[in-house]
Amino acid sequence: MSLNLHERLSTDGSFRLLHLTPELLEVLKDSNSKLQFKAAGNDEDDGDVVLCSRDKTWLLRQKNHSNTVMLMHEFTPEQETSLETTFGLPNPTSDFAGFARTTFEYETKKVSGIINLDSVPVHNGSLDFPPADGQDLPVKSMDDLLASSACSEKECLSQWNQLGGCTVKGYPCILSSDFLSKALHVTLMSAMAESLDFSRLKLDETFDAVNKDMDQDSNPYTREVIKTTLEKYGKRVKDDDDCWQLDQKKVAEWYGIRALRKYASQSSIPPAEFLIKWKSTFPPYAPFDIEIEMLRGWFFRPTGSNLQYLSKNTLPSDIKERFKMLFKLQSQWDMDDIAPFVEELNTKGLKIDVFIMKYARKRRVGKKFIISSR
Amino acid sequence: DEIRIWVRYKEGFSDAVRKNVAWSSLWS
Amino acid sequence: MPSVNVSKRQLQTLLQSDQHQTSVSTPLGNMMLEIQGDLEVPRQWHEDQRFTTDGEHQMVRWGLLHIDTARNNATLFVGRKQRLLGSLVKLDTPLGLIKFNQQDGTVEMQDVFHYKVLFKSRPLPIM
């Protein structure tokens, strides 16, 4: 087969070549799917370009190369092309014309999409939020939030729910830790008062229960706030929109962390005493089981078995410094107690004991592994 | 012959460099 | 915070029927040609039989590509003096051909390449 090759005198610089992984090819084949190029940030060249389907995000990486790549399209010449007889080959059967050249390809690397929370305010339940005209709020809707995040829609919403994201009069905001705790407490008490089923909490019923006998003018627990509370502390019931199963373990842990902060920040507390304090923070008759081990990653034991609150946010981000600090606070640790304080720095994804062994010493004492400094 | 149609050969092939993509470069 | 949807209108029938490229050109008539070197071609019109016009486009005929489909070998004659030996190569990762329209800010995926014609060897003289 012989082909005449031509090139346009003026080529088109608007073409690009994009690596299509098997996952991307599947997205293309699905007629209901959509693909979108996005750049995060507030300025056109601020953030990196990503490609998003409904539930996945790929980072674009430009791979330059040194070859000539010509993109060509078959065409039928208007005039019969004069035959090149120099080469003694069969007469060409078709003609192709180069319409573009490229010196790079866009590789596509699957990444975890990250929601963009710059400019999303924290809402503490104040009735003054949002300001009357909303002009001070750059992110005016959930569509704005999604458009400014280098993230697929599904990843964005999932992170949003876990962070306590909410909308107040349509404006996206993050509920403050204190406000979320109050909303959870009020929701639990109201749900128990109305004998609602924790495994099937419907938004309408829960909202009505919370708002029963509430003065609407000073009530910060809007439908959206209740929904945010259910999203953060529950799991959506399959095939039932607006219905959640309360995650009792997650709720108990939330109360436990706040109890540690309240009763064990300045000085340590015996475990038995702490359990009583923890239980006392729940709404009366709340049916949640509690165990100290649920709060691993939130306490250390300065002396013997006493507990004292410790937040990862106060620890160094350098791994060696972090271990140094942890051993200064507590000279010997159970493997299970220290792991939650260091695993976020295990960026290479090693097995956690292998990772810890790079920076500490492990010895077996009875049935347990004790971690201490090298 | 002022009409020059020619391949200037390159001994090697390089494609190691990769960089993130800025929005404006998609359109330029 | 810019964003743009990727239109796949042109590809739709191709993708639905699961047709894809199995030879030199795609079902939609596109071909990807790669040469290890710089290909010099005139950018100005000359009164010469190699220069033609097709619709609004002026173009120059610069080469002849011969494919031995049985062996996937390819020979490229460039100008009147050079001959390159190469082959039809299956791409490790298919490449989408995407057009970014600056005028209206739209983006369209126009085709998918599964093969390219690649010439990596030093050009030989034509005897």
mmCIF file of C-alpha atoms in Angstrom, chain A residues 1-12 14-22 25 27-44 51 65-79 81-84 86-87 89-90 92 95-99 101 105-106 138 144 147-149, chain C residues 1-6 8 11-12 15-16 18 24-25 28-45 49-55 57-69 76-80 82 93-102 107 109-114 116 118 126:
data_model
loop_
_atom_site.group_PDB
_atom_site.id
_atom_site.type_symbol
_atom_site.label_atom_id
_atom_site.label_comp_id
_atom_site.label_asym_id
_atom_site.label_seq_id
_atom_site.Cartn_x
_atom_site.Cartn_y
_atom_site.Cartn_z
ATOM 1 C CA MET A 1 0.000 0.000 0.000
ATOM 2 C CA SER A 2 1.474 3.373 -0.957
ATOM 3 C CA LEU A 3 0.292 6.734 0.296
ATOM 4 C CA ASN A 4 1.141 10.256 -0.885
ATOM 5 C CA LEU A 5 2.086 12.405 2.075
ATOM 6 C CA HIS A 6 1.445 16.135 2.079
ATOM 7 C CA GLU A 7 1.624 18.788 4.737
ATOM 8 C CA ARG A 8 -0.356 22.009 4.979
ATOM 9 C CA LEU A 9 1.895 25.041 4.657
ATOM 10 C CA SER A 10 0.252 26.439 7.772
ATOM 11 C CA THR A 11 -0.478 23.872 10.488
ATOM 12 C CA ASP A 12 -2.944 23.999 13.370
ATOM 13 C CA SER A 14 -4.662 23.616 18.731
ATOM 14 C CA PHE A 15 -4.324 19.831 18.748
ATOM 15 C CA ARG A 16 -3.017 17.790 21.689
ATOM 16 C CA LEU A 17 -2.427 14.089 22.318
ATOM 17 C CA LEU A 18 -3.750 12.679 25.600
ATOM 18 C CA HIS A 19 -2.866 9.325 27.147
ATOM 19 C CA LEU A 20 -6.043 7.235 27.481
ATOM 20 C CA THR A 21 -5.662 4.686 30.264
ATOM 21 C CA PRO A 22 -8.129 1.747 30.342
ATOM 22 C CA LEU A 25 -11.345 4.653 27.736
ATOM 23 C CA VAL A 27 -15.377 6.690 30.696
ATOM 24 C CA LEU A 28 -15.289 7.677 27.024
ATOM 25 C CA LYS A 29 -17.308 4.641 26.015
ATOM 26 C CA ASP A 30 -20.044 5.374 28.547
ATOM 27 C CA SER A 31 -22.457 7.703 26.769
ATOM 28 C CA ASN A 32 -23.795 9.008 30.097
ATOM 29 C CA SER A 33 -20.395 9.975 31.396
ATOM 30 C CA LYS A 34 -18.756 13.346 31.166
ATOM 31 C CA LEU A 35 -15.132 14.454 31.169
ATOM 32 C CA GLN A 36 -14.012 17.899 32.153
ATOM 33 C CA PHE A 37 -10.679 19.710 32.211
ATOM 34 C CA LYS A 38 -10.341 21.867 35.326
ATOM 35 C CA ALA A 39 -7.720 24.018 36.968
ATOM 36 C CA ALA A 40 -7.935 24.607 40.693
ATOM 37 C CA GLY A 41 -7.369 27.951 42.333
ATOM 38 C CA ASN A 42 -8.587 31.459 41.820
ATOM 39 C CA ASP A 43 -6.266 32.635 39.074
ATOM 40 C CA GLU A 44 -6.159 31.132 35.598
ATOM 41 C CA LEU A 51 -9.181 15.869 34.047
ATOM 42 C CA HIS A 65 10.000 14.640 23.315
ATOM 43 C CA SER A 66 12.551 15.297 20.636
ATOM 44 C CA ASN A 67 10.925 13.552 17.640
ATOM 45 C CA THR A 68 8.781 14.955 14.835
ATOM 46 C CA VAL A 69 5.191 13.787 15.225
ATOM 47 C CA MET A 70 2.862 14.645 12.386
ATOM 48 C CA LEU A 71 -0.915 14.214 12.658
ATOM 49 C CA MET A 72 -2.414 13.513 9.282
ATOM 50 C CA HIS A 73 -5.854 13.157 7.758
ATOM 51 C CA GLU A 74 -6.858 11.268 4.629
ATOM 52 C CA PHE A 75 -8.283 13.422 1.848
ATOM 53 C CA THR A 76 -9.129 13.232 -1.830
ATOM 54 C CA PRO A 77 -7.132 15.810 -3.795
ATOM 55 C CA GLU A 78 -9.037 18.148 -6.054
ATOM 56 C CA GLN A 79 -6.511 17.652 -8.810
ATOM 57 C CA THR A 81 -1.599 14.208 -7.909
ATOM 58 C CA SER A 82 1.299 13.844 -10.277
ATOM 59 C CA LEU A 83 2.851 10.478 -9.777
ATOM 60 C CA GLU A 84 6.254 10.220 -8.234
ATOM 61 C CA THR A 86 11.312 7.815 -8.938
ATOM 62 C CA PHE A 87 10.906 4.932 -6.579
ATOM 63 C CA LEU A 89 6.624 1.578 -6.283
ATOM 64 C CA PRO A 90 2.964 0.801 -6.875
ATOM 65 C CA PRO A 92 -0.260 5.532 -4.369
ATOM 66 C CA ASP A 95 -3.375 10.905 0.019
ATOM 67 C CA PHE A 96 -2.807 12.093 3.568
ATOM 68 C CA ALA A 97 -2.218 15.677 4.644
ATOM 69 C CA GLY A 98 -0.432 16.695 7.818
ATOM 70 C CA PHE A 99 -2.602 19.214 9.689
ATOM 71 C CA ARG A 101 2.648 18.631 14.561
ATOM 72 C CA GLU A 105 1.967 14.295 24.951
ATOM 73 C CA TYR A 106 -0.233 14.744 28.011
ATOM 74 C CA PRO A 138 -16.243 34.495 47.071
ATOM 75 C CA ASP A 144 -18.718 27.414 42.611
ATOM 76 C CA ALA A 147 -15.740 24.389 39.823
ATOM 77 C CA SER A 148 -12.811 25.682 41.890
ATOM 78 C CA SER A 149 -11.750 22.247 43.175
ATOM 79 C CA MET C 1 -11.203 28.400 38.431
ATOM 80 C CA PRO C 2 -11.696 27.599 34.799
ATOM 81 C CA SER C 3 -13.199 24.399 33.503
ATOM 82 C CA VAL C 4 -14.398 23.011 30.192
ATOM 83 C CA ASN C 5 -16.322 19.900 29.207
ATOM 84 C CA VAL C 6 -14.778 17.545 26.676
ATOM 85 C CA LYS C 8 -16.959 13.376 22.342
ATOM 86 C CA LEU C 11 -16.191 9.777 18.567
ATOM 87 C CA GLN C 12 -19.608 8.578 19.648
ATOM 88 C CA LEU C 15 -16.958 4.098 20.627
ATOM 89 C CA GLN C 16 -20.425 2.579 20.609
ATOM 90 C CA ASP C 18 -16.284 -0.687 19.555
ATOM 91 C CA VAL C 24 -2.104 2.639 9.555
ATOM 92 C CA SER C 25 -5.095 4.945 9.785
ATOM 93 C CA LEU C 28 -12.086 8.214 11.037
ATOM 94 C CA GLY C 29 -9.186 8.609 8.571
ATOM 95 C CA ASN C 30 -6.411 9.937 10.811
ATOM 96 C CA MET C 31 -2.791 8.780 10.946
ATOM 97 C CA MET C 32 0.091 9.457 13.347
ATOM 98 C CA LEU C 33 3.566 9.547 11.825
ATOM 99 C CA GLU C 34 6.725 9.861 13.893
ATOM 100 C CA ILE C 35 10.312 10.474 12.774
ATOM 101 C CA GLN C 36 13.430 10.532 14.962
ATOM 102 C CA GLY C 37 14.678 13.833 13.625
ATOM 103 C CA ASP C 38 13.527 17.177 12.304
ATOM 104 C CA LEU C 39 11.457 17.096 9.105
ATOM 105 C CA GLU C 40 12.080 20.204 7.034
ATOM 106 C CA VAL C 41 9.337 21.152 4.654
ATOM 107 C CA PRO C 42 8.780 24.494 2.859
ATOM 108 C CA ARG C 43 6.301 26.853 4.466
ATOM 109 C CA GLN C 44 5.960 29.168 1.457
ATOM 110 C CA TRP C 45 4.099 28.506 -1.767
ATOM 111 C CA GLN C 49 3.854 20.425 -9.064
ATOM 112 C CA ARG C 50 4.409 19.381 -5.464
ATOM 113 C CA PHE C 51 2.395 22.362 -4.233
ATOM 114 C CA THR C 52 -1.385 22.037 -4.392
ATOM 115 C CA THR C 53 -4.467 23.560 -2.874
ATOM 116 C CA ASP C 54 -7.234 21.596 -1.253
ATOM 117 C CA GLY C 55 -10.191 23.771 -0.384
ATOM 118 C CA HIS C 57 -5.497 24.822 2.493
ATOM 119 C CA GLN C 58 -2.267 25.153 0.587
ATOM 120 C CA MET C 59 -0.061 22.122 0.947
ATOM 121 C CA VAL C 60 3.153 20.553 -0.233
ATOM 122 C CA ARG C 61 3.658 16.919 -1.125
ATOM 123 C CA TRP C 62 6.768 15.906 0.777
ATOM 124 C CA GLY C 63 6.871 12.165 0.811
ATOM 125 C CA LEU C 64 5.640 8.740 -0.112
ATOM 126 C CA LEU C 65 4.806 6.110 2.493
ATOM 127 C CA HIS C 66 4.855 2.469 1.567
ATOM 128 C CA ILE C 67 3.423 -0.094 4.014
ATOM 129 C CA ASP C 68 4.003 -3.820 3.801
ATOM 130 C CA THR C 69 0.828 -4.802 5.633
ATOM 131 C CA LEU C 76 9.201 6.474 3.883
ATOM 132 C CA PHE C 77 10.602 8.379 0.924
ATOM 133 C CA VAL C 78 11.293 11.966 1.869
ATOM 134 C CA GLY C 79 11.801 14.507 -0.898
ATOM 135 C CA ARG C 80 13.828 13.048 -3.718
ATOM 136 C CA GLN C 82 16.083 10.167 1.396
ATOM 137 C CA THR C 93 -1.312 3.584 25.778
ATOM 138 C CA PRO C 94 -3.845 4.771 23.184
ATOM 139 C CA LEU C 95 -3.678 8.502 22.470
ATOM 140 C CA GLY C 96 -6.747 10.701 22.252
ATOM 141 C CA LEU C 97 -6.630 13.446 19.617
ATOM 142 C CA ILE C 98 -8.053 16.550 21.254
ATOM 143 C CA LYS C 99 -8.729 19.951 19.741
ATOM 144 C CA PHE C 100 -8.770 23.024 21.988
ATOM 145 C CA ASN C 101 -10.765 25.723 20.145
ATOM 146 C CA GLN C 102 -9.427 29.056 21.265
ATOM 147 C CA VAL C 107 -12.765 21.170 23.604
ATOM 148 C CA MET C 109 -11.949 14.675 21.418
ATOM 149 C CA GLN C 110 -11.825 13.851 17.707
ATOM 150 C CA ASP C 111 -10.179 10.454 17.476
ATOM 151 C CA VAL C 112 -8.174 7.756 19.259
ATOM 152 C CA PHE C 113 -4.847 6.447 17.965
ATOM 153 C CA HIS C 114 -3.887 2.863 18.776
ATOM 154 C CA LYS C 116 1.632 4.998 14.836
ATOM 155 C CA LEU C 118 7.539 5.158 13.455
ATOM 156 C CA ILE C 126 18.043 6.827 -2.572
#
